[in-house]
Short mmCIF file of C-alpha atoms in Angstrom, two decimals:
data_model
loop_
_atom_site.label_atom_id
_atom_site.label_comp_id
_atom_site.label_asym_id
_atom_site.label_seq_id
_atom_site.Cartn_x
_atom_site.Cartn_y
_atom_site.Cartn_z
CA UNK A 1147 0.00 0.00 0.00
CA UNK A 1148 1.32 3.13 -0.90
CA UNK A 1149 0.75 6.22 1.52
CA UNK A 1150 1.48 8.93 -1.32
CA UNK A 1151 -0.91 10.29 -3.00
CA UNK A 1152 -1.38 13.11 -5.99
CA UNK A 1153 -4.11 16.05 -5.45
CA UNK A 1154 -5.09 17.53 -7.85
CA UNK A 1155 -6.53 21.46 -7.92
CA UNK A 1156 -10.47 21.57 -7.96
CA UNK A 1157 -9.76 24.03 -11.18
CA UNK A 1158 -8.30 21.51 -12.89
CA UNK A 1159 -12.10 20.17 -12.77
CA UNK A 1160 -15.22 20.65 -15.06
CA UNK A 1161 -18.68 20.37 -13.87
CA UNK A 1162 -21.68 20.67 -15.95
CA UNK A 1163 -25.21 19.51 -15.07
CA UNK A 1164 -27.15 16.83 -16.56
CA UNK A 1165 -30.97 15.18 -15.94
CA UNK A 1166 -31.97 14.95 -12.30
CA UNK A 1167 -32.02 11.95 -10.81
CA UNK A 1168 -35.03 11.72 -7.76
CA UNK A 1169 -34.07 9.85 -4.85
CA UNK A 1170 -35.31 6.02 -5.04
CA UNK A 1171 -37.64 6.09 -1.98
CA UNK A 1172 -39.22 9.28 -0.98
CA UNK A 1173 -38.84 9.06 2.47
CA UNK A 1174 -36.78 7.65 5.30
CA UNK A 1175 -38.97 5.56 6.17
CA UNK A 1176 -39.28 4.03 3.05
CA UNK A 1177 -35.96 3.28 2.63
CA UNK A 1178 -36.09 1.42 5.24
CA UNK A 1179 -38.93 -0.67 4.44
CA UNK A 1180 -37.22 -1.32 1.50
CA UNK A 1181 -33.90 -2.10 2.87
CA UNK A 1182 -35.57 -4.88 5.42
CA UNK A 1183 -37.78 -6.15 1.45
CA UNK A 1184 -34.60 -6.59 0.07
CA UNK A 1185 -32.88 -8.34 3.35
CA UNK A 1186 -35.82 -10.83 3.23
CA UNK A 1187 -34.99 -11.45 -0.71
CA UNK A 1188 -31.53 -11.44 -0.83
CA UNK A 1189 -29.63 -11.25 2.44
CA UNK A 1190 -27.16 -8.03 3.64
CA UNK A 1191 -27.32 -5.01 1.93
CA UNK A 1192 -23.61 -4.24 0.14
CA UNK A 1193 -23.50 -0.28 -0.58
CA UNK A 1194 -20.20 1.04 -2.10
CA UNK A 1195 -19.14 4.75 -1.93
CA UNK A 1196 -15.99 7.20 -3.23
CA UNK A 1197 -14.51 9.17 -1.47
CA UNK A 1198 -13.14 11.42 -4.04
CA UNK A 1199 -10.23 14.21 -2.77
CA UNK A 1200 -8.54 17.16 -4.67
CA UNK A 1201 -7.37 20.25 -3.42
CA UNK A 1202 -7.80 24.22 -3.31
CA UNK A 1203 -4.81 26.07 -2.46
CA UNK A 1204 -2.78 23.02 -0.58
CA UNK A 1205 -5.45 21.56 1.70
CA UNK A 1206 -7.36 18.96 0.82
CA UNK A 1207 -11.23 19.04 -0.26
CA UNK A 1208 -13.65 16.23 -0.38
CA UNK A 1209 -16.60 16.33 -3.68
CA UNK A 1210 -20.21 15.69 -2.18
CA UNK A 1211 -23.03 15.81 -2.88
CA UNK A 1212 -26.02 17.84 -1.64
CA UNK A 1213 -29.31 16.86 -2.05
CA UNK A 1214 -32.30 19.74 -2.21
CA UNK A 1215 -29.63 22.07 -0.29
CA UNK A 1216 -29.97 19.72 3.09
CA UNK A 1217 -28.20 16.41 3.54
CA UNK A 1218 -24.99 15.50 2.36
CA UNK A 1219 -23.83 12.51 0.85
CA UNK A 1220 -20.59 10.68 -1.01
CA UNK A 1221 -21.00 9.31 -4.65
CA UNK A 1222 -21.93 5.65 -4.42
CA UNK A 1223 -25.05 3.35 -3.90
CA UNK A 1224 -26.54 0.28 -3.12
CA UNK A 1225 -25.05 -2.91 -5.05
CA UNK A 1226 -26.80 -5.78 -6.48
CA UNK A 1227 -27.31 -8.77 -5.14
CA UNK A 1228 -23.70 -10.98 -6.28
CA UNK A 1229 -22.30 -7.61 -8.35
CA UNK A 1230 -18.85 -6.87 -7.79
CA UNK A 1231 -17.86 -4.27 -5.44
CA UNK A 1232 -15.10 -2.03 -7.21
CA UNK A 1233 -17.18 -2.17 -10.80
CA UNK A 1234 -20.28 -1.74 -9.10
CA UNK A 1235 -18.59 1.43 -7.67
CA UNK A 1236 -17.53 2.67 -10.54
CA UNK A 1237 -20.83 1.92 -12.91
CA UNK A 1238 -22.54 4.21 -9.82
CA UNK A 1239 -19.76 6.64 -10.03
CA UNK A 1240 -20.54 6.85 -13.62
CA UNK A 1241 -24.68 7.08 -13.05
CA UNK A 1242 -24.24 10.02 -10.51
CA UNK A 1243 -21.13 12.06 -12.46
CA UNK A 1244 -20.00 10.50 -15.64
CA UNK A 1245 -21.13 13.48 -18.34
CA UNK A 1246 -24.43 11.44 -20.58
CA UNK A 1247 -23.32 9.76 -23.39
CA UNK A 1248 -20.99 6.91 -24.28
CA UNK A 1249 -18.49 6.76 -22.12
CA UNK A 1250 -14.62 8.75 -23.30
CA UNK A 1251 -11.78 6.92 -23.37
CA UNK A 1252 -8.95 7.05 -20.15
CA UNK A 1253 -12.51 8.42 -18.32
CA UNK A 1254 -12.41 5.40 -15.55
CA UNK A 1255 -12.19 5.72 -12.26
CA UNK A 1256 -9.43 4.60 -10.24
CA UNK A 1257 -10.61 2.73 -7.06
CA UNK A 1258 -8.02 2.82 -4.26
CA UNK A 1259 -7.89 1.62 -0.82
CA UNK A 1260 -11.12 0.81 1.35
CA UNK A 1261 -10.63 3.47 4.08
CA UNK A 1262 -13.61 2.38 6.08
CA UNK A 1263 -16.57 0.33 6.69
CA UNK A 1264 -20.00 1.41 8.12
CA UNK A 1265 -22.54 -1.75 9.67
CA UNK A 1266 -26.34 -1.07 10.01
CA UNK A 1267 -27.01 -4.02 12.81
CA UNK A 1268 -31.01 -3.44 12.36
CA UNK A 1269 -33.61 -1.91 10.10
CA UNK A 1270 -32.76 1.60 11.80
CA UNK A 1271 -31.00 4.77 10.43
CA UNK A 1272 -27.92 4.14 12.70
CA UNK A 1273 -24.49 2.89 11.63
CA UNK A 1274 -21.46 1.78 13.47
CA UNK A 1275 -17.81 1.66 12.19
CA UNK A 1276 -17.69 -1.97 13.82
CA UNK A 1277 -20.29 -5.12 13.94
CA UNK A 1278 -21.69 -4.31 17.75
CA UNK A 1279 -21.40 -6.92 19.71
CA UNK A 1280 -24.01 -9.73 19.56
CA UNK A 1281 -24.39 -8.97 16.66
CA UNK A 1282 -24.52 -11.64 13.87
CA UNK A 1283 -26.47 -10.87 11.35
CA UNK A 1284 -25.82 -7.15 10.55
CA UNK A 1285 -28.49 -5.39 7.62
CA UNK A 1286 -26.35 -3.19 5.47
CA UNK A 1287 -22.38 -3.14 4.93
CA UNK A 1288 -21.06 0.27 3.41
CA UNK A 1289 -17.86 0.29 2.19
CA UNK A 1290 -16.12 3.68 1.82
CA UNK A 1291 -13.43 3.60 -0.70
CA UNK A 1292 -10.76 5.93 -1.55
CA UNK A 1293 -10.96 7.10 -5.37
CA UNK A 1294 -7.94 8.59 -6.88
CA UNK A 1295 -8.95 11.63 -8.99
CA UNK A 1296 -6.86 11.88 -12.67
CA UNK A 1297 -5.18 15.12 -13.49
CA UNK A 1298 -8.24 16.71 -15.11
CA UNK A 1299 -11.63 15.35 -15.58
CA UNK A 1300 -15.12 16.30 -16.81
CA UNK A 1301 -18.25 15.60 -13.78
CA UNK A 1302 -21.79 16.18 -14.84
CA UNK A 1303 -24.20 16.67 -11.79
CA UNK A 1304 -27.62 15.91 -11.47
CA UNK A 1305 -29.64 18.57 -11.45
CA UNK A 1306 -31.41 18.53 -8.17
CA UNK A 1307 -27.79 17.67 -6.86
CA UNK A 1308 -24.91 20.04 -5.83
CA UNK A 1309 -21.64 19.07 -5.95
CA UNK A 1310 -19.30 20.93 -3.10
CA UNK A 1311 -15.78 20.45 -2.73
CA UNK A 1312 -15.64 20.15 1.66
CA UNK A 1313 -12.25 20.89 3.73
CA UNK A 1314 -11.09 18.51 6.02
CA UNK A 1315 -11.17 21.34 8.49
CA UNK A 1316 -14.88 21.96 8.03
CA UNK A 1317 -15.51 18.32 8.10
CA UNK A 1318 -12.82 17.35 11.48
CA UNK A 1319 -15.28 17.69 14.32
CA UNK A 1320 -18.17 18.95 12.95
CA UNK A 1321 -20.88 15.89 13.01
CA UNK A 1322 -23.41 17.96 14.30
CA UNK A 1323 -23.23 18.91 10.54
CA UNK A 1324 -22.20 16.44 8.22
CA UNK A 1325 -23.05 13.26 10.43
CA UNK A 1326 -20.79 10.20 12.11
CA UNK A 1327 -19.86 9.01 8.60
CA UNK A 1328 -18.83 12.29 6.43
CA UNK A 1329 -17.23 13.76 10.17
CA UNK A 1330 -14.98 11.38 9.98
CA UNK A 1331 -12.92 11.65 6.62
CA UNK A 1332 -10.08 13.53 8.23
CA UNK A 1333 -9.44 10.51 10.43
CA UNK A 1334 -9.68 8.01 7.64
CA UNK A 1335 -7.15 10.02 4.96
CA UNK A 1336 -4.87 11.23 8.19
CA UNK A 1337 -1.90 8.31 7.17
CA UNK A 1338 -1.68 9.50 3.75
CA UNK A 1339 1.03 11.99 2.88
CA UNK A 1340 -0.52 14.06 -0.21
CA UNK A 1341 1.68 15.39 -2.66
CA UNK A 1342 -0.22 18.79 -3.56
CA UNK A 1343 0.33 19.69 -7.94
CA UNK B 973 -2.25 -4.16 1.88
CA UNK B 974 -4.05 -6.91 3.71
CA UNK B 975 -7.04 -6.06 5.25
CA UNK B 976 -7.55 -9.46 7.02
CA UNK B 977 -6.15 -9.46 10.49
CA UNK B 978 -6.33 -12.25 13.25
CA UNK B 979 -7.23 -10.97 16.77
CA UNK B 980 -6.17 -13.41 19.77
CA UNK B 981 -8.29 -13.58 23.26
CA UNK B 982 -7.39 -11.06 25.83
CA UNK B 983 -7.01 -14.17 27.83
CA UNK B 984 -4.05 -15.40 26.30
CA UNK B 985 -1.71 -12.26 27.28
CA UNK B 986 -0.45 -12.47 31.04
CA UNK B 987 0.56 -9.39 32.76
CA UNK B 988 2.14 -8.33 35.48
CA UNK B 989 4.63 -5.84 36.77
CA UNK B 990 7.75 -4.00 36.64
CA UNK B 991 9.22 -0.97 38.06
CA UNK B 992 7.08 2.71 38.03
CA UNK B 993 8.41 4.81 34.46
CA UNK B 994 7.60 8.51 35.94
CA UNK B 995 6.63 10.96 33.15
CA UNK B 996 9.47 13.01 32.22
CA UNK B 997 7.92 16.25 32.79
CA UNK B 998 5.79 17.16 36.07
CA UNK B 999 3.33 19.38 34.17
CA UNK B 1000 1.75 20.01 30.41
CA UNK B 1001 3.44 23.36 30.68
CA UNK B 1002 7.35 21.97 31.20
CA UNK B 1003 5.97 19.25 28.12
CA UNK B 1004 5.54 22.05 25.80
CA UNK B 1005 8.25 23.56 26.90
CA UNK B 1006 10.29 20.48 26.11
CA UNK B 1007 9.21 20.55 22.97
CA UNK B 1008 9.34 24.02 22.10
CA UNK B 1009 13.15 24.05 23.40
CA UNK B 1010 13.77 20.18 21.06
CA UNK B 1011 12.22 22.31 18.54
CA UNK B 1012 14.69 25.00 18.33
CA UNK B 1013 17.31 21.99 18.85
CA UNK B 1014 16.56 19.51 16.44
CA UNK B 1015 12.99 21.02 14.45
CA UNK B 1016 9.84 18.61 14.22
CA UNK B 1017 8.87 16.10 16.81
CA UNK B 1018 7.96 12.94 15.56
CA UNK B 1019 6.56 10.52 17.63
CA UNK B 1020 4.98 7.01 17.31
CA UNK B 1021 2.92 4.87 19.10
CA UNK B 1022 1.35 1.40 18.92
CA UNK B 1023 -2.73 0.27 18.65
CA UNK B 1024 -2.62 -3.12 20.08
CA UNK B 1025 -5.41 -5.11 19.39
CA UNK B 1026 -7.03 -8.20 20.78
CA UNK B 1027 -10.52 -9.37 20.92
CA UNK B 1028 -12.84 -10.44 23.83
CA UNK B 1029 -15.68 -12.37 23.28
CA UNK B 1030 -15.27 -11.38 19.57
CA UNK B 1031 -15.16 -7.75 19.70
CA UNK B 1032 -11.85 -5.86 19.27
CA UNK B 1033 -10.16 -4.48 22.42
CA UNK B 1034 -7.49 -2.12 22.54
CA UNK B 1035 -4.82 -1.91 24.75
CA UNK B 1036 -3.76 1.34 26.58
CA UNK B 1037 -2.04 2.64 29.37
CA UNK B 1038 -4.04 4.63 32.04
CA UNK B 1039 -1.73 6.72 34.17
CA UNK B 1040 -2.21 7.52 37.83
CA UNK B 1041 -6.22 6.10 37.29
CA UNK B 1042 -6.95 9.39 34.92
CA UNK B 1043 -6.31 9.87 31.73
CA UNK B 1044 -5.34 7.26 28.68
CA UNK B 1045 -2.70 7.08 26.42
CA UNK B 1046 -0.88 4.26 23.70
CA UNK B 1047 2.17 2.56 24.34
CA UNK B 1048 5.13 4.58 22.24
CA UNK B 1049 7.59 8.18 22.60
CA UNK B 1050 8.98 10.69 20.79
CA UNK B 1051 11.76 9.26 18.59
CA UNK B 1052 15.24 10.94 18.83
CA UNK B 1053 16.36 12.95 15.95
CA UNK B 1054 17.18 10.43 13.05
CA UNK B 1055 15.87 7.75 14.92
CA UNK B 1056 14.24 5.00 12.40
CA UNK B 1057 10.13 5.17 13.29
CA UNK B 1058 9.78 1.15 12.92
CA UNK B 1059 12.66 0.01 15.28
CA UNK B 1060 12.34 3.34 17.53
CA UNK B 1061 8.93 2.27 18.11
CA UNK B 1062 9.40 -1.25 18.88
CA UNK B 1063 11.92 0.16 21.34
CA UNK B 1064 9.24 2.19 23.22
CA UNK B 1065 6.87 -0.62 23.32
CA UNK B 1066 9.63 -2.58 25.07
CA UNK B 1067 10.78 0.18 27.20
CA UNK B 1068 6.84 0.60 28.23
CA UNK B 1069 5.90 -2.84 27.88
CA UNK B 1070 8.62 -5.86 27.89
CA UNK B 1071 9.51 -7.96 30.95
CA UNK B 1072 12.82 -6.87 32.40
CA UNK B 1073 15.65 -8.82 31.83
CA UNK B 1074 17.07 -9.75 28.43
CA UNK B 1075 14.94 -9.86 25.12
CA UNK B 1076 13.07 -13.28 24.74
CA UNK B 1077 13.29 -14.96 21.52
CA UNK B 1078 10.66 -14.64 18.92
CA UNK B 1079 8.55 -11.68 21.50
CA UNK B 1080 9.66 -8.95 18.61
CA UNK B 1081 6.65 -6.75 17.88
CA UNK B 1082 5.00 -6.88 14.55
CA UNK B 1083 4.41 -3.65 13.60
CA UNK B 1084 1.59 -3.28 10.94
CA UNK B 1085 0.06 -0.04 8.74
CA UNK B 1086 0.27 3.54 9.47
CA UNK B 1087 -3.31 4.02 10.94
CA UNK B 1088 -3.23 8.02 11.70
CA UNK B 1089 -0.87 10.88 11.47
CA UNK B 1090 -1.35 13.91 13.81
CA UNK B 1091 -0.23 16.55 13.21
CA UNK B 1092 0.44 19.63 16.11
CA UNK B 1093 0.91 23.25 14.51
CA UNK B 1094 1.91 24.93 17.37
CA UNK B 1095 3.64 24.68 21.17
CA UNK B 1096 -0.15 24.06 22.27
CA UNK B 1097 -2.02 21.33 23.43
CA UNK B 1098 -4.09 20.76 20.26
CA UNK B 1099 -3.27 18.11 17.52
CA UNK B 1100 -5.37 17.42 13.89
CA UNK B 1101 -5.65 15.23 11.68
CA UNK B 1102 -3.85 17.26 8.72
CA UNK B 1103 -1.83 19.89 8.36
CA UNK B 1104 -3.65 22.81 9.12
CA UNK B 1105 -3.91 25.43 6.49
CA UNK B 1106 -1.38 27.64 6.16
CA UNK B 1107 0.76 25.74 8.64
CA UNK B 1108 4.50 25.03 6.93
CA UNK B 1109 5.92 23.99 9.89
CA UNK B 1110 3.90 22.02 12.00
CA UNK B 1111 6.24 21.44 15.80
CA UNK B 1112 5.20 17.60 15.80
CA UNK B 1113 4.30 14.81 13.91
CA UNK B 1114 2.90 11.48 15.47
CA UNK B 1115 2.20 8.75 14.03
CA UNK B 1116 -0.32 5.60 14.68
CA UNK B 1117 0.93 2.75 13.72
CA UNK B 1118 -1.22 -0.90 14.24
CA UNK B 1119 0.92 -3.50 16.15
CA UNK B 1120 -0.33 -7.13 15.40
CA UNK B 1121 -0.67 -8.94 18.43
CA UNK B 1122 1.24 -12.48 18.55
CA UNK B 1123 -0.61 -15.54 19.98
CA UNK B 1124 0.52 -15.38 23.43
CA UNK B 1125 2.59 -12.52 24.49
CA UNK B 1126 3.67 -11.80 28.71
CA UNK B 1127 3.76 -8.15 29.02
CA UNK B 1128 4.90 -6.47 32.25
CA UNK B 1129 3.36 -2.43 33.02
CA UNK B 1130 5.22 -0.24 35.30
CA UNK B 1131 3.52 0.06 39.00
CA UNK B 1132 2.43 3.71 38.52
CA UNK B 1133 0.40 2.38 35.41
CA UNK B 1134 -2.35 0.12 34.65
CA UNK B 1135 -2.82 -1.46 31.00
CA UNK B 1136 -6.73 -1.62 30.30
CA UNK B 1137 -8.14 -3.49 27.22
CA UNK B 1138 -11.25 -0.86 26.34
CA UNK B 1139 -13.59 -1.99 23.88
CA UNK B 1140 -13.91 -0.33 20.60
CA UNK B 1141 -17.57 0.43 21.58
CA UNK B 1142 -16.24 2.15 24.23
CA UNK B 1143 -14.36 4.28 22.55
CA UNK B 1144 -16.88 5.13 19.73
CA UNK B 1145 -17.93 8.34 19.69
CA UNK B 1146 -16.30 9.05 23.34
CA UNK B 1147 -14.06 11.83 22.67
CA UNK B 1148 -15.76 13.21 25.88
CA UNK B 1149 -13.72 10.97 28.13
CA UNK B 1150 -10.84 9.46 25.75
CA UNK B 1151 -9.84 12.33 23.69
CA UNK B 1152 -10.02 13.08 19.91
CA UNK B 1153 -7.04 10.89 19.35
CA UNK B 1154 -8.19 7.74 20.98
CA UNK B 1155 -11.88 8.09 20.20
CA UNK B 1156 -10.78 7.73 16.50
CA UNK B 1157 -9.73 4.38 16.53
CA UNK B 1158 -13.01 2.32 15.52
CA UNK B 1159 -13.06 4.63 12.60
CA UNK B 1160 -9.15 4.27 11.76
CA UNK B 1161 -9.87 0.03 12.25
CA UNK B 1162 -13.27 -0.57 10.50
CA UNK B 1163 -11.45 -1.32 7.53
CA UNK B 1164 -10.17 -4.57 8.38
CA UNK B 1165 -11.69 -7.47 8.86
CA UNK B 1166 -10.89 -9.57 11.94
CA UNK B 1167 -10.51 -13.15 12.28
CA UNK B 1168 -11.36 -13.56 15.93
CA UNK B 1169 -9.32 -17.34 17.23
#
């Protein structure tokens, strides 16, 4: 494992919109009914995420998305039952930011290290960065997963979606804000050693 | 990178005791001075220290030192200028941690991945998890580092400390009573899976 990494500048970025994309279930409580569906069909839920990092001015920045100027939340979804987990991340990468069209050449994503993983022991809303204990059958896995950004690329954003480049600094501490999950970034990329361009 | 790590029972370490280690410096103020006056001697601190993991009834434990029944901290030092981080901390953790007496064969530590790097931008108290903005000289860098626990291992604390094995649920969202540092860990571990024998 290598603990260098490039950043590139968030100029060196293009972001245009493209069709919005509504959320799947319209409520939290949905989502949950559907989660638990889906657990009776086929077992744990397996959702995949990017955490995708460039910089502004020599500190580090994380791309998010906000949804209807509220929540925020990292580039990645749900996989399908037996789907693989680094091209199932990168064919959701692709749905949420890839510009429409057929797909340009040297455009894939580079998957990097899992930097963290998130268990949902019940049909609830809360996640732990562990399997609590007596615990054996947990509901959802989320795997966060670092995702190397290329010199320059081209991101097209849904448009009932913003995409915001966060600091660390405004993330470290602050889960009041951005929640357990997003809070703790900082943590997660801390034992890299970023090599700013 | 393996993420696949085998955790042994608590039960299978024996401990017991050696002579008291007194801190080196009777306050936080003569620590910062310390550092402030290493600083101007020999720049950057860099320290390391060791997240030593076992497992009790299945769920990950970590091992730490509580000093004079208040506050916690991980095995490991500040490395002397040039020291090498890998052997320098293996030296701590027998310094803190070994039985007196000559080194027993094979009871080497097996120092694993850079979890964390902390970084302190000033002669203050306060430590992040980056390099602050605008910070180009930050006065100390420490580093986490995970120490893979052998089968059995006989450890020996000094009297004025106890070793505590504090479950990562424990720690979990507990900077209140463990810190920003050690509250981290179930985030800077929930990559891995654990084989618990």
């Amino acid at each position: 494992m290598s603990n260098t990494i490039a950043l590139y500048p968030l100029s060196n970025f293009t972001f245009s919109t493209k069709e919005a994309q509504p959320e799947e279930d319209p409520s939290v409580s949905a989502r949950l009914q559907r989660l638990q569906n889906n657990y009776e069909d086929f077992g744990m839920r397996r959702t995949v995420e990017g955490i995708l990092v460039v910089h502004d001015h020599g500190h580090p920045h994380i791309l998010m998305l906000q949804i209807a100027n509220a929540f925020f939340k990292l580039p990645g979804e749900y996989l399908l039952p037996g789907e693989d987990e680094i091209s199932g991340l990168k064919k959701r990468l692709d749905d949420r930011l890839a510009p429409p069209g057929p797909p340009v050449e040297g455009a894939d994503w580079e998957i990097g290290d899992c930097l963290a993983q998130w268990w949902r022991p019940n049909f609830e809303t809360f996640m732990y960065p562990f399997v609590p204990a007596h615990i054996t059958k947990p509901k959802e896995c989320k795997k966060l997963f670092l995702v190397q950004m290329p010199e320059k690329k081209v991101l097209a954003v849904p448009k009932n979606m913003k995409l915001l480049a966060i600091p660390l600094f405004e993330l470290y501490d602050n889960a009041a804000r951005y929640g357990p999950q997003l809070s703790a970034i900082p943590h997660l990329l801390s034992r890299y050693n970023f090599i700013y361009q």
